[in-house]
mmCIF file of N, CA and C in Angstrom:
data_model
loop_
_atom_site.group_PDB
_atom_site.id
_atom_site.type_symbol
_atom_site.label_atom_id
_atom_site.label_comp_id
_atom_site.label_asym_id
_atom_site.label_seq_id
_atom_site.Cartn_x
_atom_site.Cartn_y
_atom_site.Cartn_z
ATOM 1 N N MET A 210 0.788 -0.914 0.125
ATOM 2 C CA MET A 210 0.046 0.028 0.069
ATOM 3 C C MET A 210 0.799 1.254 -0.003
ATOM 4 N N GLY A 211 0.334 2.354 -0.384
ATOM 5 C CA GLY A 211 1.070 3.664 -0.576
ATOM 6 C C GLY A 211 1.256 4.279 0.648
ATOM 7 N N ASP A 212 1.831 5.457 0.818
ATOM 8 C CA ASP A 212 2.209 6.139 1.852
ATOM 9 C C ASP A 212 0.912 6.916 2.418
ATOM 10 N N THR A 213 0.639 6.782 3.576
ATOM 11 C CA THR A 213 -0.589 7.193 3.982
ATOM 12 C C THR A 213 -0.345 8.498 5.007
ATOM 13 N N THR A 214 0.907 9.135 4.920
ATOM 14 C CA THR A 214 1.094 9.813 6.258
ATOM 15 C C THR A 214 0.770 11.153 5.715
ATOM 16 N N GLN A 215 0.092 11.833 6.533
ATOM 17 C CA GLN A 215 -0.445 13.290 6.172
ATOM 18 C C GLN A 215 0.127 14.489 6.838
ATOM 19 N N THR A 216 0.108 15.295 6.431
ATOM 20 C CA THR A 216 0.711 16.700 6.941
ATOM 21 C C THR A 216 -0.167 17.739 7.018
ATOM 22 N N ALA A 217 -0.201 18.378 8.123
ATOM 23 C CA ALA A 217 -1.241 19.256 8.290
ATOM 24 C C ALA A 217 -0.784 20.341 7.485
ATOM 25 N N PRO A 218 -1.921 21.401 6.986
ATOM 26 C CA PRO A 218 -1.616 22.415 5.776
ATOM 27 C C PRO A 218 -0.938 23.287 7.041
ATOM 28 N N GLU A 219 -0.224 24.235 6.177
ATOM 29 C CA GLU A 219 0.560 25.353 6.979
ATOM 30 C C GLU A 219 -0.398 26.476 7.302
ATOM 31 N N GLY A 220 -0.578 26.797 8.338
ATOM 32 C CA GLY A 220 -1.208 27.610 8.941
ATOM 33 C C GLY A 220 -0.643 28.894 9.427
ATOM 34 N N PRO A 221 -1.235 30.086 9.981
ATOM 35 C CA PRO A 221 -0.495 30.960 10.214
ATOM 36 C C PRO A 221 0.171 30.893 11.543
ATOM 37 N N SER A 222 1.401 31.377 11.264
ATOM 38 C CA SER A 222 2.443 31.255 12.834
ATOM 39 C C SER A 222 1.656 31.718 13.965
ATOM 40 N N ASP A 223 2.287 31.515 14.984
ATOM 41 C CA ASP A 223 1.648 32.135 16.190
ATOM 42 C C ASP A 223 1.914 33.631 16.059
ATOM 43 N N GLU A 224 3.006 33.913 15.718
ATOM 44 C CA GLU A 224 3.201 35.359 15.817
ATOM 45 C C GLU A 224 2.411 36.264 14.569
ATOM 46 N N SER A 225 2.133 35.497 13.410
ATOM 47 C CA SER A 225 1.205 36.040 12.460
ATOM 48 C C SER A 225 -0.252 36.594 13.333
ATOM 49 N N ALA A 226 -0.682 35.239 13.868
ATOM 50 C CA ALA A 226 -2.136 34.958 14.714
ATOM 51 C C ALA A 226 -2.140 36.041 15.587
ATOM 52 N N SER A 227 -1.063 36.298 16.799
ATOM 53 C CA SER A 227 -1.115 37.272 17.570
ATOM 54 C C SER A 227 -0.991 38.832 16.958
ATOM 55 N N SER A 228 -0.433 38.766 16.032
ATOM 56 C CA SER A 228 -0.257 39.878 15.354
ATOM 57 C C SER A 228 -1.841 40.597 14.870
ATOM 58 N N LYS A 229 -2.428 39.561 14.126
ATOM 59 C CA LYS A 229 -3.659 39.655 13.720
ATOM 60 C C LYS A 229 -4.845 39.912 14.991
ATOM 61 N N SER A 230 -4.758 39.321 15.883
ATOM 62 C CA SER A 230 -5.311 39.480 17.270
ATOM 63 C C SER A 230 -5.289 40.993 17.739
ATOM 64 N N ALA A 231 -4.069 41.463 17.769
ATOM 65 C CA ALA A 231 -3.675 42.596 18.366
ATOM 66 C C ALA A 231 -4.364 43.690 17.417
ATOM 67 N N SER A 232 -4.209 43.335 16.162
ATOM 68 C CA SER A 232 -4.648 44.508 15.358
ATOM 69 C C SER A 232 -6.266 44.484 15.397
ATOM 70 N N ALA A 233 -6.775 43.601 15.505
ATOM 71 C CA ALA A 233 -8.404 43.446 15.652
ATOM 72 C C ALA A 233 -8.753 43.984 16.978
ATOM 73 N N LYS A 234 -8.001 43.898 17.952
ATOM 74 C CA LYS A 234 -8.325 44.660 19.256
ATOM 75 C C LYS A 234 -8.192 46.183 19.303
ATOM 76 N N ALA A 235 -6.862 46.611 18.471
ATOM 77 C CA ALA A 235 -6.778 47.979 18.058
ATOM 78 C C ALA A 235 -7.827 48.729 17.207
ATOM 79 N N GLU A 236 -8.232 47.847 16.421
ATOM 80 C CA GLU A 236 -9.268 48.449 15.727
ATOM 81 C C GLU A 236 -10.818 48.326 16.431
ATOM 82 N N LYS A 237 -10.989 47.489 17.365
ATOM 83 C CA LYS A 237 -12.270 47.706 18.348
ATOM 84 C C LYS A 237 -11.885 48.817 19.165
ATOM 85 N N ARG A 238 -11.227 49.129 19.848
ATOM 86 C CA ARG A 238 -10.621 49.930 20.651
ATOM 87 C C ARG A 238 -10.942 51.568 19.862
ATOM 88 N N ALA A 239 -10.390 51.436 18.589
ATOM 89 C CA ALA A 239 -10.547 52.560 17.720
ATOM 90 C C ALA A 239 -11.934 52.705 17.456
ATOM 91 N N LYS A 240 -12.577 51.769 17.239
ATOM 92 C CA LYS A 240 -14.455 52.304 17.182
ATOM 93 C C LYS A 240 -14.841 52.567 18.167
ATOM 94 N N ARG A 241 -14.761 52.027 19.456
ATOM 95 C CA ARG A 241 -15.083 52.303 20.557
ATOM 96 C C ARG A 241 -14.884 53.785 20.984
ATOM 97 N N LEU A 242 -13.630 54.326 20.746
ATOM 98 C CA LEU A 242 -13.366 55.800 21.031
ATOM 99 C C LEU A 242 -14.026 56.631 20.008
ATOM 100 N N ALA A 243 -14.118 56.303 18.833
ATOM 101 C CA ALA A 243 -14.775 56.981 17.681
ATOM 102 C C ALA A 243 -16.254 57.448 18.084
ATOM 103 N N HIS A 244 -17.011 56.263 18.715
ATOM 104 C CA HIS A 244 -18.222 56.031 19.193
ATOM 105 C C HIS A 244 -18.255 57.108 20.181
ATOM 106 N N GLN A 245 -17.254 57.211 21.141
ATOM 107 C CA GLN A 245 -17.104 58.401 22.172
ATOM 108 C C GLN A 245 -17.030 59.611 21.680
ATOM 109 N N MET A 246 -16.450 59.926 20.908
ATOM 110 C CA MET A 246 -16.091 61.305 20.188
ATOM 111 C C MET A 246 -17.079 61.744 19.787
ATOM 112 N N THR A 247 -17.576 60.939 18.650
ATOM 113 C CA THR A 247 -19.070 61.212 17.878
ATOM 114 C C THR A 247 -20.193 61.769 19.043
ATOM 115 N N ALA A 248 -20.534 60.721 20.260
ATOM 116 C CA ALA A 248 -21.404 61.132 21.051
ATOM 117 C C ALA A 248 -21.042 62.557 21.895
ATOM 118 N N PHE A 249 -19.821 62.859 21.889
ATOM 119 C CA PHE A 249 -19.589 64.006 22.418
ATOM 120 C C PHE A 249 -19.770 65.166 21.707
ATOM 121 N N ALA A 250 -19.417 64.927 20.729
ATOM 122 C CA ALA A 250 -19.766 66.090 19.503
ATOM 123 C C ALA A 250 -21.319 66.303 19.448
ATOM 124 N N GLN A 251 -21.842 65.144 19.282
ATOM 125 C CA GLN A 251 -23.279 65.585 19.160
ATOM 126 C C GLN A 251 -24.004 66.158 20.329
ATOM 127 N N SER A 252 -23.390 65.903 21.473
ATOM 128 C CA SER A 252 -23.931 66.633 22.686
ATOM 129 C C SER A 252 -23.506 68.152 22.990
ATOM 130 N N HIS A 253 -22.297 68.346 22.246
ATOM 131 C CA HIS A 253 -21.968 69.509 22.475
ATOM 132 C C HIS A 253 -21.889 70.535 21.330
ATOM 133 N N GLY A 254 -23.007 70.565 20.585
ATOM 134 C CA GLY A 254 -23.064 71.572 19.431
ATOM 135 C C GLY A 254 -22.910 70.881 18.215
ATOM 136 N N GLY A 255 -22.841 69.668 17.964
ATOM 137 C CA GLY A 255 -22.971 69.139 16.603
ATOM 138 C C GLY A 255 -21.406 68.589 16.153
ATOM 139 N N SER A 256 -20.506 69.358 16.717
ATOM 140 C CA SER A 256 -19.167 69.121 16.028
ATOM 141 C C SER A 256 -17.986 69.293 17.348
ATOM 142 N N ALA A 257 -16.780 68.564 16.980
ATOM 143 C CA ALA A 257 -15.879 68.650 17.851
ATOM 144 C C ALA A 257 -14.501 69.058 17.449
ATOM 145 N N GLU A 258 -13.330 69.429 17.965
ATOM 146 C CA GLU A 258 -11.972 69.272 17.479
ATOM 147 C C GLU A 258 -11.411 68.924 18.813
ATOM 148 N N GLY A 259 -10.149 68.452 18.419
ATOM 149 C CA GLY A 259 -9.111 67.888 19.404
ATOM 150 C C GLY A 259 -7.538 68.075 19.128
ATOM 151 N N GLN A 260 -7.181 67.526 20.382
ATOM 152 C CA GLN A 260 -5.747 67.608 20.385
ATOM 153 C C GLN A 260 -5.378 66.173 21.004
ATOM 154 N N LEU A 261 -4.247 65.444 20.492
ATOM 155 C CA LEU A 261 -3.509 64.196 21.141
ATOM 156 C C LEU A 261 -2.394 64.856 21.825
ATOM 157 N N ALA A 262 -2.115 64.070 22.815
ATOM 158 C CA ALA A 262 -0.977 64.197 23.597
ATOM 159 C C ALA A 262 -0.576 63.208 24.553
ATOM 160 N N HIS A 263 0.663 62.730 24.231
ATOM 161 C CA HIS A 263 1.435 61.561 24.960
ATOM 162 C C HIS A 263 1.261 61.925 26.385
ATOM 163 N N ILE A 264 0.590 60.837 27.289
ATOM 164 C CA ILE A 264 0.763 61.151 28.652
ATOM 165 C C ILE A 264 1.468 59.759 29.264
ATOM 166 N N GLY A 265 1.993 59.039 28.875
ATOM 167 C CA GLY A 265 3.042 58.093 29.614
ATOM 168 C C GLY A 265 2.708 56.719 29.308
ATOM 169 N N ARG A 266 3.407 55.825 29.397
ATOM 170 C CA ARG A 266 3.457 54.306 28.938
ATOM 171 C C ARG A 266 2.380 53.998 27.810
ATOM 172 N N GLY A 267 2.813 54.803 26.565
ATOM 173 C CA GLY A 267 2.378 54.648 25.571
ATOM 174 C C GLY A 267 0.743 55.402 25.297
ATOM 175 N N THR A 268 0.162 55.832 26.270
ATOM 176 C CA THR A 268 -1.239 56.160 26.326
ATOM 177 C C THR A 268 -1.191 57.516 25.884
ATOM 178 N N VAL A 269 -2.405 58.011 25.233
ATOM 179 C CA VAL A 269 -2.646 59.192 24.821
ATOM 180 C C VAL A 269 -3.853 59.904 25.028
ATOM 181 N N ARG A 270 -3.753 61.244 25.554
ATOM 182 C CA ARG A 270 -4.941 61.898 26.040
ATOM 183 C C ARG A 270 -5.320 62.654 24.692
ATOM 184 N N VAL A 271 -6.980 62.523 24.964
ATOM 185 C CA VAL A 271 -7.563 63.103 23.745
ATOM 186 C C VAL A 271 -8.483 64.246 24.139
ATOM 187 N N ALA A 272 -7.674 65.368 24.133
ATOM 188 C CA ALA A 272 -8.519 66.766 24.542
ATOM 189 C C ALA A 272 -9.528 67.091 23.578
ATOM 190 N N LEU A 273 -10.935 66.891 23.674
ATOM 191 C CA LEU A 273 -11.801 67.308 22.885
ATOM 192 C C LEU A 273 -12.538 68.843 23.145
ATOM 193 N N VAL A 274 -12.624 69.541 22.201
ATOM 194 C CA VAL A 274 -13.621 70.944 22.546
ATOM 195 C C VAL A 274 -14.808 70.698 21.605
ATOM 196 N N GLY A 275 -16.108 71.153 22.043
ATOM 197 C CA GLY A 275 -17.251 70.899 21.260
ATOM 198 C C GLY A 275 -17.683 72.080 20.584
ATOM 199 N N ALA A 276 -18.448 72.312 19.642
ATOM 200 C CA ALA A 276 -18.626 73.636 18.957
ATOM 201 C C ALA A 276 -19.393 74.423 19.867
ATOM 202 N N ASN A 277 -19.915 73.936 21.162
ATOM 203 C CA ASN A 277 -20.244 74.970 22.188
ATOM 204 C C ASN A 277 -19.463 75.573 23.190
ATOM 205 N N GLY A 278 -17.949 75.184 22.954
ATOM 206 C CA GLY A 278 -17.002 75.521 24.053
ATOM 207 C C GLY A 278 -16.523 74.570 24.926
ATOM 208 N N ASP A 279 -17.777 73.270 25.469
ATOM 209 C CA ASP A 279 -17.578 72.566 26.518
ATOM 210 C C ASP A 279 -16.305 71.762 26.019
ATOM 211 N N TRP A 280 -15.763 71.008 26.918
ATOM 212 C CA TRP A 280 -14.514 70.356 26.749
ATOM 213 C C TRP A 280 -14.608 69.071 27.652
ATOM 214 N N GLY A 281 -13.767 68.012 27.103
ATOM 215 C CA GLY A 281 -13.466 67.115 27.846
ATOM 216 C C GLY A 281 -12.254 66.071 27.503
ATOM 217 N N ASN A 282 -12.052 64.977 27.971
ATOM 218 C CA ASN A 282 -11.029 64.289 28.015
ATOM 219 C C ASN A 282 -11.193 62.730 27.695
ATOM 220 N N LEU A 283 -10.389 62.105 26.930
ATOM 221 C CA LEU A 283 -10.784 60.426 26.667
ATOM 222 C C LEU A 283 -9.212 60.196 26.824
ATOM 223 N N VAL A 284 -8.949 58.765 27.098
ATOM 224 C CA VAL A 284 -7.613 58.279 26.881
ATOM 225 C C VAL A 284 -7.737 57.235 25.881
ATOM 226 N N ALA A 285 -6.733 56.974 25.336
ATOM 227 C CA ALA A 285 -6.461 55.960 24.256
ATOM 228 C C ALA A 285 -5.027 55.179 24.369
ATOM 229 N N PRO A 286 -5.220 54.064 24.101
ATOM 230 C CA PRO A 286 -3.937 53.176 24.175
ATOM 231 C C PRO A 286 -2.840 53.427 23.423
ATOM 232 N N SER A 287 -2.816 54.029 22.291
ATOM 233 C CA SER A 287 -1.905 54.396 21.603
ATOM 234 C C SER A 287 -2.357 55.714 20.738
ATOM 235 N N TYR A 288 -1.278 56.371 20.114
ATOM 236 C CA TYR A 288 -1.371 57.426 19.285
ATOM 237 C C TYR A 288 -2.143 56.930 18.080
ATOM 238 N N GLU A 289 -1.727 56.199 17.501
ATOM 239 C CA GLU A 289 -2.534 55.464 16.286
ATOM 240 C C GLU A 289 -3.863 55.018 16.526
ATOM 241 N N THR A 290 -4.040 54.741 17.514
ATOM 242 C CA THR A 290 -5.767 54.233 17.961
ATOM 243 C C THR A 290 -6.274 55.418 18.106
ATOM 244 N N ALA A 291 -5.944 56.610 18.934
ATOM 245 C CA ALA A 291 -6.538 57.811 19.151
ATOM 246 C C ALA A 291 -6.645 58.590 17.612
ATOM 247 N N ARG A 292 -5.567 58.529 16.774
ATOM 248 C CA ARG A 292 -5.761 59.247 15.585
ATOM 249 C C ARG A 292 -6.672 58.311 14.589
ATOM 250 N N ARG A 293 -6.770 57.237 14.702
ATOM 251 C CA ARG A 293 -7.862 56.638 13.628
ATOM 252 C C ARG A 293 -9.228 56.770 14.069
ATOM 253 N N ALA A 294 -9.387 56.875 15.529
ATOM 254 C CA ALA A 294 -10.858 57.296 15.971
ATOM 255 C C ALA A 294 -11.334 58.482 15.664
ATOM 256 N N ALA A 295 -10.363 59.580 16.077
ATOM 257 C CA ALA A 295 -10.861 60.902 15.124
ATOM 258 C C ALA A 295 -11.214 60.964 13.919
ATOM 259 N N GLU A 296 -10.385 60.417 13.231
ATOM 260 C CA GLU A 296 -10.632 60.547 11.672
ATOM 261 C C GLU A 296 -11.698 59.854 11.567
ATOM 262 N N THR A 297 -12.258 58.608 11.998
ATOM 263 C CA THR A 297 -13.422 58.286 11.804
ATOM 264 C C THR A 297 -14.409 58.858 12.359
ATOM 265 N N ALA A 298 -14.325 59.743 13.472
ATOM 266 C CA ALA A 298 -15.459 60.502 14.233
ATOM 267 C C ALA A 298 -15.532 61.524 13.328
ATOM 268 N N GLY A 299 -14.475 61.967 12.608
ATOM 269 C CA GLY A 299 -14.769 63.384 11.813
ATOM 270 C C GLY A 299 -14.222 64.244 12.749
ATOM 271 N N ILE A 300 -13.676 64.164 13.857
ATOM 272 C CA ILE A 300 -12.953 65.257 14.444
ATOM 273 C C ILE A 300 -11.695 66.019 13.866
ATOM 274 N N THR A 301 -11.653 67.149 13.958
ATOM 275 C CA THR A 301 -10.368 67.779 13.505
ATOM 276 C C THR A 301 -9.374 68.105 14.404
ATOM 277 N N LEU A 302 -8.165 67.303 14.295
ATOM 278 C CA LEU A 302 -7.077 67.323 15.238
ATOM 279 C C LEU A 302 -6.143 68.769 14.599
ATOM 280 N N HIS A 303 -5.408 69.307 16.076
ATOM 281 C CA HIS A 303 -4.766 70.336 16.019
ATOM 282 C C HIS A 303 -3.424 69.832 16.707
ATOM 283 N N ASP A 304 -2.558 70.337 16.155
ATOM 284 C CA ASP A 304 -0.905 70.134 16.696
ATOM 285 C C ASP A 304 -0.754 70.308 18.124
ATOM 286 N N ASP A 305 -1.492 71.375 18.492
ATOM 287 C CA ASP A 305 -0.986 71.996 19.941
ATOM 288 C C ASP A 305 -2.691 72.416 20.434
ATOM 289 N N PHE A 306 -2.717 72.423 21.969
ATOM 290 C CA PHE A 306 -3.769 72.952 22.566
ATOM 291 C C PHE A 306 -3.558 74.383 23.107
ATOM 292 N N ASP A 307 -3.236 75.447 21.982
ATOM 293 C CA ASP A 307 -3.155 76.533 22.284
ATOM 294 C C ASP A 307 -3.807 77.574 20.975
ATOM 295 N N GLY A 308 -3.849 78.798 21.047
ATOM 296 C CA GLY A 308 -3.976 79.588 20.132
ATOM 297 C C GLY A 308 -5.700 79.567 19.818
ATOM 298 N N GLU A 309 -5.620 79.054 18.615
ATOM 299 C CA GLU A 309 -7.300 78.850 17.906
ATOM 300 C C GLU A 309 -8.287 77.829 18.804
ATOM 301 N N LEU A 310 -7.365 76.644 19.111
ATOM 302 C CA LEU A 310 -8.250 75.545 19.951
ATOM 303 C C LEU A 310 -8.813 76.200 21.287
ATOM 304 N N ALA A 311 -7.570 76.736 22.021
ATOM 305 C CA ALA A 311 -7.842 77.238 23.238
ATOM 306 C C ALA A 311 -8.976 78.209 23.370
ATOM 307 N N ALA A 312 -8.699 79.357 22.260
ATOM 308 C CA ALA A 312 -9.826 80.083 22.284
ATOM 309 C C ALA A 312 -11.422 79.622 22.591
ATOM 310 N N LYS A 313 -11.292 78.649 21.759
ATOM 311 C CA LYS A 313 -12.927 77.905 22.083
ATOM 312 C C LYS A 313 -13.324 77.342 22.973
ATOM 313 N N VAL A 314 -12.446 77.221 24.200
ATOM 314 C CA VAL A 314 -12.882 76.635 25.237
ATOM 315 C C VAL A 314 -13.651 77.609 26.025
ATOM 316 N N ARG A 315 -14.654 77.053 26.667
ATOM 317 C CA ARG A 315 -15.569 77.738 27.644
ATOM 318 C C ARG A 315 -15.435 77.436 28.947
ATOM 319 N N THR A 316 -14.879 78.327 29.681
ATOM 320 C CA THR A 316 -14.686 77.682 31.203
ATOM 321 C C THR A 316 -15.965 78.368 32.185
ATOM 322 N N GLY A 317 -16.519 77.874 33.047
ATOM 323 C CA GLY A 317 -17.502 78.299 33.674
ATOM 324 C C GLY A 317 -16.790 78.371 35.222
ATOM 325 N N PRO A 318 -17.720 78.811 36.200
ATOM 326 C CA PRO A 318 -17.360 78.870 37.513
ATOM 327 C C PRO A 318 -16.663 77.906 38.266
ATOM 328 N N TYR A 319 -17.393 76.550 37.913
ATOM 329 C CA TYR A 319 -16.365 75.521 38.486
ATOM 330 C C TYR A 319 -15.184 75.301 38.179
ATOM 331 N N GLU A 320 -14.838 75.406 36.778
ATOM 332 C CA GLU A 320 -13.436 75.376 36.190
ATOM 333 C C GLU A 320 -12.497 76.461 37.065
ATOM 334 N N TRP A 321 -12.789 77.631 37.129
ATOM 335 C CA TRP A 321 -12.235 78.821 37.647
ATOM 336 C C TRP A 321 -12.001 78.615 39.130
ATOM 337 N N THR A 322 -12.808 78.052 39.911
ATOM 338 C CA THR A 322 -12.647 77.675 41.363
ATOM 339 C C THR A 322 -11.745 76.359 41.211
ATOM 340 N N ARG A 323 -11.850 75.520 40.551
ATOM 341 C CA ARG A 323 -10.837 74.560 40.755
ATOM 342 C C ARG A 323 -9.487 74.759 40.556
ATOM 343 N N MET A 324 -9.212 75.370 39.463
ATOM 344 C CA MET A 324 -7.859 75.979 39.016
ATOM 345 C C MET A 324 -7.278 76.886 40.256
ATOM 346 N N ALA A 325 -8.068 77.757 40.651
ATOM 347 C CA ALA A 325 -7.791 78.654 42.063
ATOM 348 C C ALA A 325 -7.352 77.613 42.847
ATOM 349 N N GLY A 326 -8.040 76.785 43.052
ATOM 350 C CA GLY A 326 -8.088 75.874 44.341
ATOM 351 C C GLY A 326 -8.328 76.550 45.780
ATOM 352 N N ILE A 327 -7.688 75.975 46.581
ATOM 353 C CA ILE A 327 -7.995 76.762 48.135
ATOM 354 C C ILE A 327 -7.446 77.899 48.231
ATOM 355 N N GLN A 328 -6.425 78.550 47.356
ATOM 356 C CA GLN A 328 -5.707 80.040 47.589
ATOM 357 C C GLN A 328 -6.991 81.096 47.447
ATOM 358 N N LEU A 329 -7.883 80.798 46.669
ATOM 359 C CA LEU A 329 -9.144 81.734 46.679
ATOM 360 C C LEU A 329 -10.304 81.124 47.334
ATOM 361 N N GLY A 330 -10.525 80.379 48.001
ATOM 362 C CA GLY A 330 -11.538 79.626 48.389
ATOM 363 C C GLY A 330 -12.460 78.620 47.825
ATOM 364 N N GLY A 331 -11.491 78.154 46.617
ATOM 365 C CA GLY A 331 -12.333 77.179 45.865
ATOM 366 C C GLY A 331 -12.271 75.930 46.468
ATOM 367 N N PRO A 332 -12.532 74.853 45.856
ATOM 368 C CA PRO A 332 -12.660 73.375 46.538
ATOM 369 C C PRO A 332 -11.249 72.850 46.387
ATOM 370 N N SER A 333 -10.870 72.164 47.341
ATOM 371 C CA SER A 333 -9.515 71.441 47.481
ATOM 372 C C SER A 333 -9.264 70.594 46.153
ATOM 373 N N ASN A 334 -8.212 70.125 45.863
ATOM 374 C CA ASN A 334 -7.812 68.893 44.986
ATOM 375 C C ASN A 334 -8.040 67.609 45.687
ATOM 376 N N GLU A 335 -8.836 67.432 46.589
ATOM 377 C CA GLU A 335 -8.817 66.088 46.963
ATOM 378 C C GLU A 335 -10.137 65.653 46.787
#
């Protein structure tokens, strides 16, 4: 009788599989972040602009400013994920949080007392 030995077809290597898994995970995170950015924009005047800043250990802060001047922050696991999410959500990104973008931020009494802290009788940072 003939040789009946069979070999398994070559599949993706463990490296390739883990790379695809990491890529799928990053894409899922980007979609979730894009959804949060879109929700922020819709609830704060219909649009938003933002700025990305590294904050440590590969994480990135996404500072968002709504069309109505309200602002907020999100944290992304990487610069690329944050950039992709902003692109998906239609958020215009600025290189710096100064000048044009900073001028759009509307701060209220709460923010001013938090910035002043206990020096001016505002709430402490506890």
